Tab-separated table of C-alpha atoms in Angstrom:
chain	number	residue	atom	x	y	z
A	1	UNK	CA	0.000	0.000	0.000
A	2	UNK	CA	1.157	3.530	-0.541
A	3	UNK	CA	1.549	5.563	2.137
A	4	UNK	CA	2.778	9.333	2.304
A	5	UNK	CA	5.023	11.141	5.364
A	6	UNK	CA	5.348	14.594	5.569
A	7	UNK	CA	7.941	15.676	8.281
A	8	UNK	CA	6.989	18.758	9.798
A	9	UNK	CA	3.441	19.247	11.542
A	10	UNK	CA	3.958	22.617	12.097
A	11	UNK	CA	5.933	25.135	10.844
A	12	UNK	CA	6.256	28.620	11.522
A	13	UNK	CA	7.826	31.670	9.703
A	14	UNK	CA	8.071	35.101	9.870
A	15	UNK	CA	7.265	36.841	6.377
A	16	UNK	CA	9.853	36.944	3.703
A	17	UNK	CA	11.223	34.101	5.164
A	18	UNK	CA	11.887	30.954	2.984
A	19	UNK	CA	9.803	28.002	3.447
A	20	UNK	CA	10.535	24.161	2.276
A	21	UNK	CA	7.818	21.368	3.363
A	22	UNK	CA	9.173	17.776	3.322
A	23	UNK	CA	7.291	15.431	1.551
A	24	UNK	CA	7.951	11.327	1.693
A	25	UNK	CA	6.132	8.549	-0.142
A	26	UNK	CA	6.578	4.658	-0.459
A	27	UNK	CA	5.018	2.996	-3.539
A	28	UNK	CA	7.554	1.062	-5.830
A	29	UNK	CA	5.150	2.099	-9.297
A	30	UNK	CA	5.029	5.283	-11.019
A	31	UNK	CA	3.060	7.945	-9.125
A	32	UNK	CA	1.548	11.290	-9.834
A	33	UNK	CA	2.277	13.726	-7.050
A	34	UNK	CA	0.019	17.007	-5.495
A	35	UNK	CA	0.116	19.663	-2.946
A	36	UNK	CA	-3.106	20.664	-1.436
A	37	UNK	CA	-3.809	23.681	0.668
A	38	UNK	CA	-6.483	24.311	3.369
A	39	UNK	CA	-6.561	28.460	4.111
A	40	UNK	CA	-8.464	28.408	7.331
A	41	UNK	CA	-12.375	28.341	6.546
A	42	UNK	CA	-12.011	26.804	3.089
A	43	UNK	CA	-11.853	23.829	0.812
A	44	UNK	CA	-9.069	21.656	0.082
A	45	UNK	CA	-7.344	23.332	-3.139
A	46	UNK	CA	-5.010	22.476	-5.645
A	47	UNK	CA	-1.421	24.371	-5.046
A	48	UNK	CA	0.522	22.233	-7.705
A	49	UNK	CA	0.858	18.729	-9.076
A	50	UNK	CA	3.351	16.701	-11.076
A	51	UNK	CA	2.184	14.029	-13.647
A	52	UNK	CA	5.531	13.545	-16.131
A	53	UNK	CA	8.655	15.264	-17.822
A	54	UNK	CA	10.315	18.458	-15.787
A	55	UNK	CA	10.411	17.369	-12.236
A	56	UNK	CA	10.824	21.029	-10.643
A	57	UNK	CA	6.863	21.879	-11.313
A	58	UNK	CA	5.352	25.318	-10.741
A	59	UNK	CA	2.040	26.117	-8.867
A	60	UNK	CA	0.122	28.961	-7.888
A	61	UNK	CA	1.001	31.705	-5.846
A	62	UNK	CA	4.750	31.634	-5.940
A	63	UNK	CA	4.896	27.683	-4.476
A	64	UNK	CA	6.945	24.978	-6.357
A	65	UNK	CA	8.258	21.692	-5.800
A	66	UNK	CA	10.391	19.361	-7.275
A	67	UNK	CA	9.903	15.675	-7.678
A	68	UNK	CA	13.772	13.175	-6.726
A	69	UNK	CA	12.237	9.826	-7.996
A	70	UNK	CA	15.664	8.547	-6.537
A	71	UNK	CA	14.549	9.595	-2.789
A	72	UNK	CA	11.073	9.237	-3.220
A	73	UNK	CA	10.387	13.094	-2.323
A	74	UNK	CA	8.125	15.954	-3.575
A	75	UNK	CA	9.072	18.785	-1.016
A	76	UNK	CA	7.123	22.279	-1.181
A	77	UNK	CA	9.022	25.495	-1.651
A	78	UNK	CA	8.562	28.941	-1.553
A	79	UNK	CA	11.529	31.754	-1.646
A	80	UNK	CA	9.395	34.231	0.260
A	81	UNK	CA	6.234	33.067	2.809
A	82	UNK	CA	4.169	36.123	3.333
A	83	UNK	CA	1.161	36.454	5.866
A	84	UNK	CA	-1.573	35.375	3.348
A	85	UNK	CA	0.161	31.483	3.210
A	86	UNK	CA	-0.998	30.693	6.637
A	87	UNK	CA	-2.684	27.513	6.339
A	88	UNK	CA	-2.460	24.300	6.118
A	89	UNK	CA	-0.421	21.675	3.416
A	90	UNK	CA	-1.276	18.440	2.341
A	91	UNK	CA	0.919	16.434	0.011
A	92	UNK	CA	-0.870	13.627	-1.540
A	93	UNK	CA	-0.015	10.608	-4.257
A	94	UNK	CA	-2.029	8.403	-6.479
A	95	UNK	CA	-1.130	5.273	-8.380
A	96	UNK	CA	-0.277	5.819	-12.100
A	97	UNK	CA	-1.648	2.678	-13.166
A	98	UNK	CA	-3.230	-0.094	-11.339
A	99	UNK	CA	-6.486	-0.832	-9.377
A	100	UNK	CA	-6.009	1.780	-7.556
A	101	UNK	CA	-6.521	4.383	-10.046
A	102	UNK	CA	-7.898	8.210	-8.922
A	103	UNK	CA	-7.513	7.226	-5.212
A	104	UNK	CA	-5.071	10.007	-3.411
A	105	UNK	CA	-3.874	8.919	-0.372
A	106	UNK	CA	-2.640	12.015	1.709
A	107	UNK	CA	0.224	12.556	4.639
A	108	UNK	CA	-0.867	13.645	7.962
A	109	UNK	CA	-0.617	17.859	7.035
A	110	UNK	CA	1.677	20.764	7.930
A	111	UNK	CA	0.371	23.823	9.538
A	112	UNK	CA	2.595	26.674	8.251
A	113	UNK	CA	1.940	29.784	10.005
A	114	UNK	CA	3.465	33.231	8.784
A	115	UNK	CA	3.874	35.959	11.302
A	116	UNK	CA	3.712	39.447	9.683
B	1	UNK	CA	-19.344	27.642	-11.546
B	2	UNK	CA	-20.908	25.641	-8.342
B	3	UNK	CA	-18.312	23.565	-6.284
B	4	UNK	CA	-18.976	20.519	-4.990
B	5	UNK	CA	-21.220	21.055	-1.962
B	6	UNK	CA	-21.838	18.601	1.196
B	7	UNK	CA	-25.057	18.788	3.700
B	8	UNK	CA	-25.247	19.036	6.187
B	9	UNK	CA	-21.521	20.937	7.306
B	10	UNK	CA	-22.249	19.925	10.666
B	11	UNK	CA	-23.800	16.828	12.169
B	12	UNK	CA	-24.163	16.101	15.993
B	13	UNK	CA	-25.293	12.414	16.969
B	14	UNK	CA	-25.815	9.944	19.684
B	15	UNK	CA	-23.611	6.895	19.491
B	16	UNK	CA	-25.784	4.259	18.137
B	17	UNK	CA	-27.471	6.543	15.548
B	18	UNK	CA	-27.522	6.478	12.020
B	19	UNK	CA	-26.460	9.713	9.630
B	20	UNK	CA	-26.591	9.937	6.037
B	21	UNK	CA	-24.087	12.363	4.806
B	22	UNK	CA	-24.816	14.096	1.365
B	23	UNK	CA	-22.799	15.037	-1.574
B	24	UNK	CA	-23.774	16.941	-5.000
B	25	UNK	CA	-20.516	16.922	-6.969
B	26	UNK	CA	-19.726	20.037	-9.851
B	27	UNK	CA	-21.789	19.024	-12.930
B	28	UNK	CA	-20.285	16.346	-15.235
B	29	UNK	CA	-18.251	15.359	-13.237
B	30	UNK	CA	-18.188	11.199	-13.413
B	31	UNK	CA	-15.792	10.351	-10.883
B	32	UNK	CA	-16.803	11.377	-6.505
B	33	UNK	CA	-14.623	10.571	-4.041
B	34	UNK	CA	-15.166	9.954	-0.085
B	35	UNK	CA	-12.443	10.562	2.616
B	36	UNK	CA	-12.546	10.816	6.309
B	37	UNK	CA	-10.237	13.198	8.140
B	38	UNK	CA	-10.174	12.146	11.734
B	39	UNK	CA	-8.231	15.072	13.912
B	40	UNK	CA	-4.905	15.287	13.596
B	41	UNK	CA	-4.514	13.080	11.106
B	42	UNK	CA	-4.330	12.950	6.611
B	43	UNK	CA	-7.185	12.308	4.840
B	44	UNK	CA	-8.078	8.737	4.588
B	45	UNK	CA	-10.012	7.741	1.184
B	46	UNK	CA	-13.467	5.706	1.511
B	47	UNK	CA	-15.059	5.091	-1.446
B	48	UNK	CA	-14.401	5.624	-5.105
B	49	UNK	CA	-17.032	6.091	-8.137
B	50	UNK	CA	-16.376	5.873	-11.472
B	51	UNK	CA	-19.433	6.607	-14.059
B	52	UNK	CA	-21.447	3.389	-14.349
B	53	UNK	CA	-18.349	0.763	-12.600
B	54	UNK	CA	-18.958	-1.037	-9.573
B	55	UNK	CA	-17.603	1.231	-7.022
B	56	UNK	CA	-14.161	0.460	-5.130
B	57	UNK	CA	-15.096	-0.040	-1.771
B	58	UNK	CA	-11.765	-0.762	-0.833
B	59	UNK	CA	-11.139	1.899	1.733
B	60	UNK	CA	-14.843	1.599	3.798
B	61	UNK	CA	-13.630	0.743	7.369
B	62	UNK	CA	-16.196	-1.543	8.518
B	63	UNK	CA	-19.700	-2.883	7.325
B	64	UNK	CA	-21.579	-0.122	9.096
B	65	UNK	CA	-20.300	1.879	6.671
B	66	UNK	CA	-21.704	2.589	3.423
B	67	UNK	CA	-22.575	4.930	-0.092
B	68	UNK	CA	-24.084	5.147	-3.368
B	69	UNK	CA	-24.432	7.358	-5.891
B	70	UNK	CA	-27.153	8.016	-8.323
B	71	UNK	CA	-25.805	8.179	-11.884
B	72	UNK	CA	-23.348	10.535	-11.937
B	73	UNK	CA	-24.631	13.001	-9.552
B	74	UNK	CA	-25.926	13.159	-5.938
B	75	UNK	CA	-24.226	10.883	-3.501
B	76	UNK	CA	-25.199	9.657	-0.199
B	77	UNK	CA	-22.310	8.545	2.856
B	78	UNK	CA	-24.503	6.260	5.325
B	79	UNK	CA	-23.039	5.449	8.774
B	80	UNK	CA	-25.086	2.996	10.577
B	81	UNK	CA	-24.836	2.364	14.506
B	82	UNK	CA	-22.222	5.312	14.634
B	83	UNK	CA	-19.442	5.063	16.992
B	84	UNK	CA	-17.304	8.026	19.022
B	85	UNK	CA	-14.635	6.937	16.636
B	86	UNK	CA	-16.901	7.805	13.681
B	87	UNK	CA	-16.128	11.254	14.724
B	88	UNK	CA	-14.145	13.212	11.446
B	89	UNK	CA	-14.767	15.556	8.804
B	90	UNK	CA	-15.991	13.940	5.815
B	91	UNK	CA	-14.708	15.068	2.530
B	92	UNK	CA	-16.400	14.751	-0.495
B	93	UNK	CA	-14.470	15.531	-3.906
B	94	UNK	CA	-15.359	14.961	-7.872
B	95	UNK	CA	-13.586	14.840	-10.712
B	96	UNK	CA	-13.986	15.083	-14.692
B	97	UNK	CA	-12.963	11.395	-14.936
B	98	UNK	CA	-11.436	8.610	-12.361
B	99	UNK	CA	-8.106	8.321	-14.376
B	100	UNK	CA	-4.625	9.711	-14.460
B	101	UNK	CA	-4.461	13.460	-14.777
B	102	UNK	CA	-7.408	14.873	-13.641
B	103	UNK	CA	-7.400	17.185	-10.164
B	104	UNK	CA	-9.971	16.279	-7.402
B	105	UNK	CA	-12.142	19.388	-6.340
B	106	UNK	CA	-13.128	19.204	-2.672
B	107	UNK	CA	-16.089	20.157	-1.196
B	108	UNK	CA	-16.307	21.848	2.654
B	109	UNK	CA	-17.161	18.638	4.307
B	110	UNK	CA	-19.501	17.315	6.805
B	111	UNK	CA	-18.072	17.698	10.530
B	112	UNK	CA	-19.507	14.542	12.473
B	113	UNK	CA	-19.701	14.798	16.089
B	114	UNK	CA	-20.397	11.542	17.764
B	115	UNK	CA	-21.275	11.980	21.496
């Protein structure tokens, strides 16, 4: 089964500070790899994912990551954290192939929060 | 465009109780998703649907738990003889189709309180 670790529970930054979230995952297949965010009183939302080719993807709001296939990582980075980033990160994985198709299994969260 | 929405956002229940927990996913979409988020923890998935396949049940935690899903729209989460450890936020999401590439839109949830 696949299973996802992300390292750091919470996190916290003061703005303009630069922020990297550690992101884990064990599943020997090929995987397609996300970042979800939760700003406090919303939905889940997209922040980036990687699928194929150029392994340092770009999301919204300034936020990137880059996929190591050799260490089995997708960490989170930003240069610059401002207030507005508060919230909380979820890094996810789902199965490229296989029964297990469209199923995202998610790590535990980080809570970033950004004092101004 | 309308997001997925869930009903009702909060639900407060006896142990012992059954709640249905409803989901209307964003128009055409064919695939809906289930996960649980129990505090402090990831979310956990529950229950897939995919157009007109059998759904994959694999992730239901016991037989007191169920769901189904008429055509491709409205879906229902049942939870029969609910236990304290019931108690989560259940996330409903959809998507344009259950295969590779395509990104899961979440609704708000359902908070379940079970006292």
């Amino acid at each position: 089964a696949q299973s996802v670790s992300q390292h750091n529970h919470h996190v916290i930054l003061s703005e303009a500070a630069s922020l990297e979230l550690g992101c884990n995952y064990s599943y020997g297949g090929t995987v397609n790899l996300f970042w979800y965010v939760q700003y406090p009183g919303q939905h889940l939302q997209l922040l980036l994912k990687y699928f194929s080719g150029d392994p340092l993807v770009k999301g919204i709001k300034g936020f990137e990551a880059e996929f190591i296939k050799s260490k089995f990582s997708f960490n989170l980075r930003k240069p610059s954290v401002q207030w507005s980033d508060t919230a909380e990160y979820f890094c996810a994985v789902n199965a490229a192939r296989g029964s297990t198709l469209g199923r995202l299994y998610f790590g535990r969260g980080t809570q970033l929060t950004v004092w101004p | 465009g309308a997001g997925v929405s869930q009903s009702p956002s909060n639900k407060v229940t006896e142990k012992g109780k059954d709640v249905e927990l409803r989901c209307d996913p964003i128009s055409g979409h064919t695939a809906l998703y289930w996960y649980r988020q129990r505090l402090g923890q990831g979310l956990e998935f529950l229950i897939y649907f995919q157009g007109n396949s059998a759904p994959d049940k694999s992730g239901l935690p016991s037989d007191r738990f169920s769901a189904e899903r008429t055509g491709e729209s409205v879906s229902t989460l049942t939870i029969q003889r609910t236990q304290q450890e019931d108690s989560a936020v259940y996330l409903c999401a959809s998507s344009l189709a259950g295969e590779l590439y395509n990104e899961q839109f979440f609704g708000p949830g359902t908070r379940l309180t079970v006292l």
